[in-house]
Amino acid sequence: GARNLTPKTAGIESLALKAATEAGKRFPRQALRRELSRNGGSISSGSNRDYSVIAFASTREAFDTMWNIFADVSIDPSFAPEDVERVRRQIISGLREAESSPDAALLTAQDRVLFNGHPYANDPAGTIATISSFTVDELRKYHRSRMETSQLLLVVVGDVSAEDIKARATAVFGKLPKGTYKEKALPAVDFSTPTVDVTPRPIGTNYVQGAFAAPSLNDPDYHAMRVATTILKEMVYDEVRNKRQLSYAPNAEMNADGANTAFIYVTAVEANRAVSVMFDQIRTLRSAQLPDDAISGISGQFLTNYYLGQETNSAQAAELAKYELLGGGWRNSFEFLNKVRDVKPSDIQRVSQKYMKNLRFTVIGNPSAVDSNVFKDVRPTAD
């Protein structure tokens, strides 16, 4: 995650893991691809602000082979120069393409503003400059520095016994040094005052995102805020799109980072009007308690989507890992539904008053379409 990176090493973890999953010492690239094709398995990697992952999926019949591939690329990747260069080109191509998208530019600009001076300023995806600079030897050295059991978490979901997994994990990862890694606490993101940052771009529609504070996964306010943000999403969609046709896809979402944030988003020609309407919805949540049936209806929809999102073993493994690393322990994931059902109207009002304020806006588009007074205008309520 970002806490282990610096401006010069941003992206090294992502590049190292993507290159690692190309081939290992026991399974060179062609042999690895052949086994994946023959067994219908997959192996992949990913990095976010808080942690990185090497993951594999397998049928039960092919589990032995896929486990051996997973162990090989995790512990003893080959980092063949041709593999590294191919992955490097793929990543750089993706970074270049992202720069041309207004949505991607919006996220990049907002991250730059929000995370100035914060560990999250070091983008796990890296930049074209950093990804271009890493040598094969640097990737090998970085990989070795991560291969300590104090930095590793193994999560398995499937038709395998705990005893079998323990034996396999001991044989593969038990040989690694424990190390002395201690996770550093993340500072909160600064939302002490509202801000507006506009990046001029000659496009017909303005892309707008306003971030605000949100509780992290292990915070008692998390579940109420998840429900509150879901309700806000429905409200802004109804008011901004359905009733006024100011935008095709207005939105409100809550992230799931260790230092967490939430946001409202809109693309609109009339940016001031759209943002003003969205603020009206925030004020409604802050100033009055919603009726019980509004909460139960949204909660029911939310829970249905949650179940749909947990249909696969890989999704369940990701959820367990997230809770173990960020949510106070994997067992807490089983309490999620109960805690969402327990959210009351008073909880929605309370967390809305506590977190939905001092929004920090980023805009890609026409500076003359943005009135900073409108973008900072969350009027005080009775709290």
Coordinates of N, CA and C in Angstrom, one line a residue, residues 128-334:
I128 N 4.0 7.6 -15.1 CA 4.8 7.2 -16.3 C 6.3 7.3 -16.0
A129 N 6.7 8.3 -15.2 CA 8.1 8.5 -14.9 C 8.6 7.4 -14.0
T130 N 7.9 7.1 -12.9 CA 8.4 6.1 -12.0 C 8.3 4.7 -12.6
I131 N 7.2 4.4 -13.3 CA 7.2 3.0 -13.9 C 8.3 2.8 -14.9
S132 N 8.6 3.9 -15.6 CA 9.7 3.8 -16.6 C 11.1 3.6 -16.0
S133 N 11.2 4.0 -14.7 CA 12.6 4.1 -14.1 C 13.0 2.8 -13.4
F134 N 12.1 1.9 -13.0 CA 12.5 0.8 -12.2 C 13.2 -0.2 -13.0
T135 N 14.4 -0.7 -12.4 CA 15.1 -1.7 -13.1 C 14.7 -3.1 -12.6
V136 N 15.1 -4.1 -13.3 CA 14.8 -5.5 -12.9 C 15.4 -5.8 -11.5
D137 N 16.6 -5.3 -11.2 CA 17.2 -5.6 -9.9 C 16.4 -4.9 -8.8
E138 N 15.9 -3.7 -9.1 CA 15.1 -3.0 -8.1 C 13.8 -3.7 -7.8
L139 N 13.2 -4.3 -8.8 CA 12.0 -5.0 -8.6 C 12.3 -6.3 -7.7
R140 N 13.4 -7.0 -8.0 CA 13.8 -8.2 -7.2 C 14.0 -7.8 -5.8
K141 N 14.7 -6.7 -5.6 CA 15.1 -6.3 -4.2 C 13.8 -5.9 -3.5
Y142 N 12.9 -5.1 -4.1 CA 11.7 -4.7 -3.5 C 10.8 -6.0 -3.1
H143 N 10.7 -6.9 -4.0 CA 10.0 -8.1 -3.8 C 10.5 -8.9 -2.6
R144 N 11.8 -9.0 -2.5 CA 12.4 -9.7 -1.3 C 12.1 -8.9 0.0
S145 N 12.1 -7.6 -0.1 CA 11.8 -6.9 1.1 C 10.4 -7.1 1.6
R146 N 9.4 -7.4 0.7 CA 8.0 -7.7 1.1 C 7.8 -9.1 1.6
M147 N 8.7 -10.0 1.2 CA 8.5 -11.4 1.5 C 8.9 -11.8 2.9
E148 N 8.2 -11.2 3.9 CA 8.3 -11.5 5.3 C 7.0 -11.8 5.9
T149 N 6.9 -12.8 6.7 CA 5.5 -13.2 7.2 C 4.8 -12.1 8.0
S150 N 5.5 -11.2 8.6 CA 4.9 -10.1 9.3 C 4.2 -9.1 8.3
Q151 N 4.4 -9.3 7.0 CA 3.8 -8.4 6.0 C 2.8 -9.2 5.1
L152 N 2.5 -10.5 5.4 CA 1.7 -11.3 4.6 C 0.5 -11.8 5.2
L153 N -0.6 -11.9 4.5 CA -1.9 -12.4 4.9 C -2.4 -13.4 3.8
L154 N -2.7 -14.6 4.2 CA -3.3 -15.6 3.3 C -4.7 -15.8 3.6
V155 N -5.6 -15.7 2.6 CA -7.0 -15.9 2.7 C -7.5 -16.9 1.6
V156 N -8.2 -17.9 2.1 CA -8.6 -19.0 1.2 C -10.1 -19.2 1.4
V157 N -10.9 -19.2 0.3 CA -12.3 -19.5 0.4 C -12.6 -20.6 -0.7
G158 N -13.1 -21.8 -0.2 CA -13.4 -22.8 -1.2 C -13.5 -24.2 -0.5
D159 N -13.6 -25.2 -1.3 CA -13.8 -26.6 -0.8 C -12.5 -27.2 -0.5
V160 N -11.8 -26.7 0.5 CA -10.5 -27.2 1.1 C -10.6 -27.1 2.6
S161 N -9.9 -28.0 3.2 CA -9.9 -28.0 4.7 C -8.8 -27.0 5.3
A162 N -9.1 -26.5 6.4 CA -8.2 -25.6 7.1 C -6.9 -26.3 7.4
E163 N -6.9 -27.6 7.7 CA -5.7 -28.4 8.0 C -4.8 -28.5 6.8
D164 N -5.5 -28.7 5.6 CA -4.7 -28.8 4.4 C -4.0 -27.5 4.1
I165 N -4.8 -26.4 4.2 CA -4.2 -25.0 3.9 C -3.1 -24.7 4.9
K166 N -3.2 -25.0 6.2 CA -2.2 -24.8 7.1 C -0.9 -25.5 6.8
A167 N -1.0 -26.8 6.4 CA 0.1 -27.5 6.0 C 0.8 -27.0 4.8
R168 N 0.0 -26.6 3.8 CA 0.6 -26.0 2.5 C 1.3 -24.7 2.8
A169 N 0.6 -23.8 3.6 CA 1.1 -22.5 4.0 C 2.5 -22.6 4.7
T170 N 2.5 -23.6 5.7 CA 3.7 -23.8 6.4 C 4.9 -24.2 5.5
A171 N 4.6 -25.1 4.6 CA 5.6 -25.6 3.7 C 6.1 -24.5 2.8
V172 N 5.3 -23.6 2.3 CA 5.7 -22.6 1.4 C 6.2 -21.3 2.1
F173 N 5.3 -20.8 2.9 CA 5.6 -19.5 3.5 C 6.4 -19.6 4.9
G174 N 6.4 -20.8 5.5 CA 7.1 -20.9 6.7 C 8.6 -20.8 6.6
K175 N 9.1 -20.9 5.4 CA 10.5 -20.7 5.2 C 11.0 -19.2 5.2
L176 N 10.0 -18.3 5.0 CA 10.3 -16.9 5.0 C 10.7 -16.4 6.3
P177 N 11.5 -15.3 6.4 CA 11.8 -14.6 7.7 C 10.5 -13.9 8.2
K178 N 10.4 -13.8 9.5 CA 9.2 -13.1 10.0 C 9.3 -11.6 9.8
G179 N 10.5 -11.1 10.0 CA 10.7 -9.6 9.8 C 10.1 -8.9 11.0
T180 N 10.2 -7.6 10.9 CA 9.8 -6.7 12.1 C 8.8 -5.6 11.6
Y181 N 8.1 -5.9 10.6 CA 7.2 -4.9 10.0 C 6.1 -4.5 11.0
K182 N 5.9 -3.2 11.2 CA 4.8 -2.7 12.0 C 4.0 -1.7 11.2
E183 N 2.8 -1.9 11.1 CA 1.9 -1.0 10.3 C 1.8 0.4 11.0
K184 N 2.0 1.4 10.2 CA 1.9 2.8 10.7 C 0.5 3.3 10.6
A185 N 0.0 4.0 11.6 CA -1.3 4.5 11.6 C -1.4 5.6 10.6
L186 N -2.6 5.6 9.9 CA -2.8 6.6 8.8 C -3.4 7.8 9.4
P187 N -2.9 9.0 9.1 CA -3.6 10.2 9.5 C -4.9 10.4 8.7
A188 N -5.8 11.2 9.3 CA -7.1 11.5 8.7 C -6.8 12.4 7.5
V189 N -7.7 12.4 6.5 CA -7.6 13.4 5.4 C -8.2 14.7 5.9
D190 N -7.6 15.8 5.5 CA -8.0 17.1 6.0 C -9.2 17.6 5.4
F191 N -10.3 17.8 6.2 CA -11.5 18.4 5.7 C -11.9 19.5 6.7
S192 N -10.9 20.3 7.1 CA -11.2 21.4 8.0 C -11.9 22.6 7.4
T193 N -11.8 22.7 6.0 CA -12.4 23.8 5.4 C -12.7 23.4 3.9
P194 N -13.8 24.0 3.4 CA -14.2 23.6 2.0 C -13.2 24.2 1.0
T195 N -13.0 23.6 -0.1 CA -12.1 24.1 -1.2 C -12.7 23.8 -2.5
V196 N -12.2 24.5 -3.5 CA -12.6 24.3 -4.9 C -11.4 24.4 -5.8
D197 N -11.1 23.4 -6.6 CA -9.9 23.4 -7.4 C -10.4 23.1 -8.9
V198 N -10.1 24.0 -9.8 CA -10.6 23.8 -11.2 C -9.5 23.6 -12.1
T199 N -9.5 22.6 -12.9 CA -8.5 22.3 -14.0 C -9.2 22.7 -15.3
P200 N -8.8 23.7 -16.0 CA -9.4 24.1 -17.3 C -9.2 23.0 -18.3
R201 N -10.3 22.7 -19.0 CA -10.2 21.8 -20.2 C -11.3 22.2 -21.1
P202 N -11.0 22.3 -22.4 CA -12.1 22.7 -23.4 C -13.0 21.6 -23.7
I203 N -13.9 21.3 -22.8 CA -14.9 20.2 -23.1 C -16.3 20.8 -22.8
G204 N -17.3 20.2 -23.4 CA -18.6 20.8 -23.3 C -19.3 20.7 -22.0
T205 N -18.9 19.6 -21.3 CA -19.5 19.3 -20.0 C -18.5 19.4 -18.9
N206 N -18.9 19.9 -17.7 CA -18.0 20.0 -16.6 C -18.1 18.7 -15.8
Y207 N -16.9 18.2 -15.4 CA -16.8 17.0 -14.5 C -16.5 17.5 -13.1
V208 N -17.4 17.1 -12.2 CA -17.3 17.7 -10.8 C -17.4 16.5 -9.8
Q209 N -16.5 16.6 -8.8 CA -16.5 15.7 -7.7 C -16.2 16.4 -6.4
G210 N -17.0 16.2 -5.4 CA -16.8 16.9 -4.1 C -16.7 15.8 -3.1
A211 N -15.5 15.8 -2.4 CA -15.2 14.8 -1.4 C -15.5 15.3 0.0
F212 N -15.9 14.4 0.9 CA -16.1 14.8 2.3 C -15.6 13.6 3.2
A213 N -15.5 13.9 4.4 CA -14.9 12.9 5.3 C -15.9 11.7 5.5
A214 N -15.3 10.5 5.8 CA -16.1 9.3 6.0 C -15.4 8.4 7.0
P215 N -16.2 7.7 7.8 CA -15.5 6.8 8.8 C -15.0 5.6 8.1
S216 N -13.9 5.1 8.7 CA -13.3 3.9 8.2 C -14.0 2.6 8.6
L217 N -13.6 1.5 8.1 CA -14.4 0.2 8.2 C -14.5 -0.2 9.7
N218 N -13.5 0.1 10.5 CA -13.6 -0.3 11.9 C -14.2 0.8 12.8
D219 N -14.8 1.8 12.3 CA -15.4 2.9 13.0 C -16.8 2.6 13.3
P220 N -17.3 2.8 14.5 CA -18.7 2.6 14.9 C -19.7 3.3 13.9
D221 N -19.3 4.4 13.3 CA -20.2 5.1 12.4 C -20.2 4.6 11.0
Y222 N -19.4 3.6 10.7 CA -19.3 3.1 9.3 C -20.6 2.7 8.7
H223 N -21.4 1.9 9.4 CA -22.6 1.3 8.8 C -23.7 2.4 8.6
A224 N -23.8 3.3 9.6 CA -24.8 4.3 9.4 C -24.4 5.2 8.2
M225 N -23.1 5.5 8.1 CA -22.6 6.3 7.0 C -22.8 5.6 5.6
R226 N -22.6 4.3 5.6 CA -22.9 3.6 4.3 C -24.3 3.8 3.9
V227 N -25.2 3.6 4.9 CA -26.7 3.8 4.6 C -27.0 5.2 4.2
A228 N -26.4 6.2 4.9 CA -26.7 7.6 4.6 C -26.2 8.0 3.2
T229 N -25.0 7.4 2.8 CA -24.5 7.8 1.5 C -25.3 7.1 0.4
T230 N -25.8 5.9 0.7 CA -26.7 5.2 -0.3 C -28.0 6.0 -0.5
I231 N -28.6 6.5 0.6 CA -29.8 7.4 0.6 C -29.5 8.7 -0.2
L232 N -28.3 9.3 0.1 CA -27.9 10.5 -0.6 C -27.8 10.2 -2.1
K233 N -27.3 9.1 -2.5 CA -27.2 8.7 -3.9 C -28.5 8.7 -4.6
E234 N -29.5 8.0 -3.9 CA -30.9 8.0 -4.5 C -31.5 9.4 -4.6
M235 N -31.2 10.2 -3.6 CA -31.8 11.5 -3.6 C -31.3 12.4 -4.7
V236 N -29.9 12.4 -4.9 CA -29.3 13.3 -5.9 C -29.7 12.8 -7.3
Y237 N -29.8 11.5 -7.4 CA -30.2 10.9 -8.7 C -31.6 11.4 -9.1
D238 N -32.5 11.3 -8.1 CA -33.9 11.7 -8.4 C -34.0 13.2 -8.7
E239 N -33.4 14.0 -7.9 CA -33.5 15.5 -8.0 C -32.7 16.0 -9.2
V240 N -31.5 15.5 -9.4 CA -30.6 16.1 -10.4 C -31.0 15.6 -11.8
R241 N -31.2 14.3 -11.9 CA -31.5 13.7 -13.2 C -33.0 13.6 -13.5
N242 N -33.7 12.9 -12.6 CA -35.1 12.7 -13.0 C -36.0 13.9 -13.0
K243 N -35.9 14.8 -12.0 CA -36.7 16.0 -11.9 C -36.2 17.2 -12.7
R244 N -34.9 17.3 -12.9 CA -34.4 18.5 -13.5 C -33.6 18.3 -14.8
Q245 N -33.2 17.0 -15.0 CA -32.4 16.7 -16.2 C -31.1 17.5 -16.4
L246 N -30.5 17.7 -15.2 CA -29.2 18.5 -15.2 C -28.0 17.6 -15.5
S247 N -28.2 16.3 -15.4 CA -27.0 15.4 -15.6 C -27.6 14.0 -15.8
Y248 N -26.8 13.2 -16.6 CA -27.2 11.9 -16.9 C -26.9 10.9 -15.7
A249 N -25.8 11.1 -15.0 CA -25.4 10.1 -14.0 C -24.9 10.8 -12.7
P250 N -25.7 11.6 -12.0 CA -25.2 12.1 -10.7 C -25.0 11.0 -9.8
N251 N -24.1 11.1 -8.8 CA -23.8 10.0 -7.9 C -23.4 10.4 -6.6
A252 N -23.4 9.5 -5.6 CA -22.8 9.7 -4.3 C -22.3 8.3 -3.9
E253 N -21.1 8.2 -3.4 CA -20.5 6.9 -3.0 C -19.6 7.1 -1.8
M254 N -19.4 6.0 -1.1 CA -18.4 6.0 0.0 C -17.3 5.0 -0.3
N255 N -16.1 5.4 -0.1 CA -15.0 4.6 -0.4 C -14.8 3.6 0.8
A256 N -13.7 2.8 0.7 CA -13.4 1.8 1.7 C -12.0 1.8 2.0
D257 N -11.4 3.0 2.2 CA -10.0 3.1 2.4 C -9.7 3.2 3.9
G258 N -8.4 2.9 4.3 CA -8.1 3.0 5.7 C -8.3 4.4 6.2
A259 N -7.9 5.5 5.5 CA -8.2 6.9 5.8 C -9.4 7.2 4.8
N260 N -10.6 7.1 5.2 CA -11.7 7.0 4.3 C -12.3 8.4 3.9
T261 N -12.9 8.4 2.7 CA -13.6 9.5 2.2 C -14.9 9.1 1.5
A262 N -15.8 10.0 1.3 CA -17.0 9.8 0.4 C -17.0 11.0 -0.5
F263 N -18.0 10.9 -1.5 CA -18.0 12.0 -2.5 C -19.4 12.0 -3.2
I264 N -19.7 13.2 -3.7 CA -20.7 13.4 -4.7 C -20.1 13.7 -6.0
Y265 N -20.8 13.3 -7.1 CA -20.2 13.4 -8.4 C -21.3 13.8 -9.4
V266 N -20.9 14.7 -10.4 CA -21.9 15.0 -11.4 C -21.2 15.5 -12.6
T267 N -21.7 15.3 -13.8 CA -21.2 15.9 -15.0 C -22.4 16.8 -15.5
A268 N -22.1 18.1 -15.7 CA -23.2 19.0 -16.0 C -22.7 20.2 -16.7
V269 N -23.4 20.7 -17.7 CA -23.1 22.0 -18.3 C -23.4 23.1 -17.3
E270 N -24.5 23.0 -16.6 CA -24.9 24.0 -15.5 C -24.3 23.4 -14.2
A271 N -23.0 23.5 -14.0 CA -22.4 22.9 -12.8 C -22.9 23.6 -11.5
N272 N -23.1 24.9 -11.5 CA -23.5 25.6 -10.3 C -24.9 25.1 -9.8
R273 N -25.8 25.0 -10.8 CA -27.2 24.6 -10.5 C -27.2 23.1 -10.0
A274 N -26.4 22.3 -10.7 CA -26.4 20.9 -10.3 C -25.9 20.7 -8.8
V275 N -24.8 21.4 -8.6 CA -24.2 21.3 -7.2 C -25.1 21.9 -6.2
S276 N -25.8 23.0 -6.5 CA -26.7 23.6 -5.5 C -27.8 22.6 -5.2
V277 N -28.3 21.9 -6.2 CA -29.4 20.9 -5.9 C -28.8 19.8 -5.0
M278 N -27.6 19.3 -5.3 CA -27.0 18.3 -4.5 C -26.8 18.7 -3.0
F279 N -26.4 20.0 -2.8 CA -26.3 20.5 -1.5 C -27.7 20.5 -0.8
D280 N -28.7 20.8 -1.5 CA -30.1 20.8 -0.9 C -30.3 19.4 -0.3
Q281 N -29.9 18.3 -1.0 CA -30.2 17.0 -0.5 C -29.3 16.7 0.8
I282 N -28.1 17.2 0.8 CA -27.3 17.0 2.0 C -27.9 17.8 3.1
R283 N -28.4 19.0 2.9 CA -29.1 19.7 4.0 C -30.3 19.0 4.5
T284 N -31.0 18.4 3.6 CA -32.2 17.6 4.0 C -31.8 16.5 5.0
L285 N -30.8 15.8 4.7 CA -30.3 14.7 5.6 C -29.8 15.2 6.9
R286 N -29.2 16.4 6.8 CA -28.6 17.0 8.1 C -29.7 17.6 9.0
S287 N -30.7 18.1 8.4 CA -31.7 18.9 9.2 C -32.9 18.2 9.7
A288 N -33.2 17.0 9.1 CA -34.4 16.3 9.5 C -34.3 14.8 9.5
Q289 N -34.9 14.1 10.4 CA -34.9 12.7 10.4 C -35.8 12.1 9.3
L290 N -35.4 11.2 8.5 CA -36.2 10.5 7.5 C -37.2 9.6 8.2
P291 N -38.3 9.3 7.5 CA -39.2 8.3 8.1 C -38.6 6.9 8.1
D292 N -39.1 6.1 9.0 CA -38.6 4.7 9.1 C -38.7 3.9 7.8
D293 N -39.8 4.1 7.0 CA -40.0 3.3 5.8 C -39.0 3.7 4.7
A294 N -38.5 4.9 4.8 CA -37.4 5.3 3.8 C -36.1 4.6 4.1
I295 N -35.8 4.5 5.4 CA -34.6 3.8 5.8 C -34.7 2.3 5.4
S296 N -35.8 1.7 5.8 CA -36.0 0.2 5.5 C -35.9 -0.1 4.1
G297 N -36.5 0.8 3.2 CA -36.5 0.5 1.8 C -35.1 0.6 1.2
I298 N -34.4 1.6 1.6 CA -33.0 1.7 1.1 C -32.2 0.6 1.6
S299 N -32.3 0.3 2.9 CA -31.5 -0.8 3.5 C -31.8 -2.1 2.8
G300 N -33.0 -2.4 2.5 CA -33.4 -3.6 1.8 C -32.7 -3.7 0.4
Q301 N -32.7 -2.6 -0.3 CA -32.0 -2.6 -1.6 C -30.5 -2.7 -1.4
F302 N -30.0 -2.0 -0.4 CA -28.6 -2.1 -0.2 C -28.1 -3.5 0.2
L303 N -28.9 -4.2 1.0 CA -28.5 -5.5 1.4 C -28.6 -6.5 0.2
T304 N -29.6 -6.3 -0.6 CA -29.7 -7.2 -1.8 C -28.4 -7.0 -2.7
N305 N -28.0 -5.8 -2.9 CA -26.8 -5.6 -3.7 C -25.6 -6.2 -3.0
Y306 N -25.6 -6.1 -1.6 CA -24.4 -6.7 -0.9 C -24.4 -8.2 -1.1
Y307 N -25.5 -8.9 -1.1 CA -25.5 -10.3 -1.3 C -25.1 -10.6 -2.7
L308 N -25.5 -9.9 -3.7 CA -25.1 -10.1 -5.1 C -23.6 -9.9 -5.2
G309 N -23.1 -9.0 -4.5 CA -21.6 -8.8 -4.5 C -20.8 -9.8 -3.8
Q310 N -21.4 -10.7 -3.1 CA -20.7 -11.8 -2.4 C -21.0 -13.2 -3.0
E311 N -21.4 -13.2 -4.2 CA -21.8 -14.5 -4.8 C -20.5 -15.4 -5.1
T312 N -19.4 -14.8 -5.4 CA -18.2 -15.6 -5.8 C -17.3 -15.8 -4.6
N313 N -16.5 -16.9 -4.7 CA -15.5 -17.1 -3.7 C -14.5 -16.0 -3.7
S314 N -14.1 -15.5 -4.8 CA -13.1 -14.4 -4.9 C -13.6 -13.2 -4.2
A315 N -14.9 -12.9 -4.4 CA -15.4 -11.7 -3.7 C -15.4 -11.9 -2.2
Q316 N -15.8 -13.1 -1.7 CA -15.8 -13.4 -0.3 C -14.3 -13.3 0.3
A317 N -13.4 -13.8 -0.5 CA -12.0 -13.8 0.0 C -11.5 -12.3 0.1
A318 N -11.9 -11.5 -0.9 CA -11.6 -10.1 -0.8 C -12.2 -9.4 0.4
E319 N -13.4 -9.7 0.7 CA -14.1 -9.1 1.8 C -13.5 -9.5 3.1
L320 N -13.1 -10.8 3.3 CA -12.4 -11.2 4.5 C -11.1 -10.6 4.7
A321 N -10.3 -10.4 3.6 CA -9.0 -9.8 3.6 C -9.2 -8.3 4.1
K322 N -10.2 -7.6 3.5 CA -10.4 -6.2 3.8 C -10.7 -6.0 5.2
Y323 N -11.6 -6.9 5.8 CA -11.9 -6.7 7.2 C -10.7 -7.1 8.1
E324 N -9.9 -8.1 7.7 CA -8.8 -8.5 8.5 C -7.8 -7.3 8.6
L325 N -7.6 -6.6 7.5 CA -6.6 -5.6 7.4 C -7.1 -4.2 7.8
L326 N -8.3 -3.9 7.6 CA -8.8 -2.6 7.9 C -10.0 -2.5 8.8
G327 N -10.7 -3.7 9.1 CA -11.9 -3.6 9.8 C -11.9 -4.3 11.2
G328 N -10.7 -4.4 11.7 CA -10.6 -4.9 13.1 C -10.7 -6.4 13.2
G329 N -10.6 -7.2 12.1 CA -10.6 -8.6 12.1 C -11.6 -9.2 11.2
W330 N -11.3 -10.4 10.5 CA -12.2 -10.9 9.5 C -13.6 -11.3 10.0
R331 N -13.7 -11.7 11.3 CA -15.0 -12.1 11.9 C -16.0 -11.0 11.8
N332 N -15.5 -9.7 11.9 CA -16.4 -8.6 11.8 C -17.2 -8.5 10.5
S333 N -16.7 -9.2 9.5 CA -17.4 -9.1 8.2 C -18.8 -9.8 8.3
F334 N -18.9 -10.8 9.2 CA -20.2 -11.5 9.4 C -21.2 -10.7 10.1

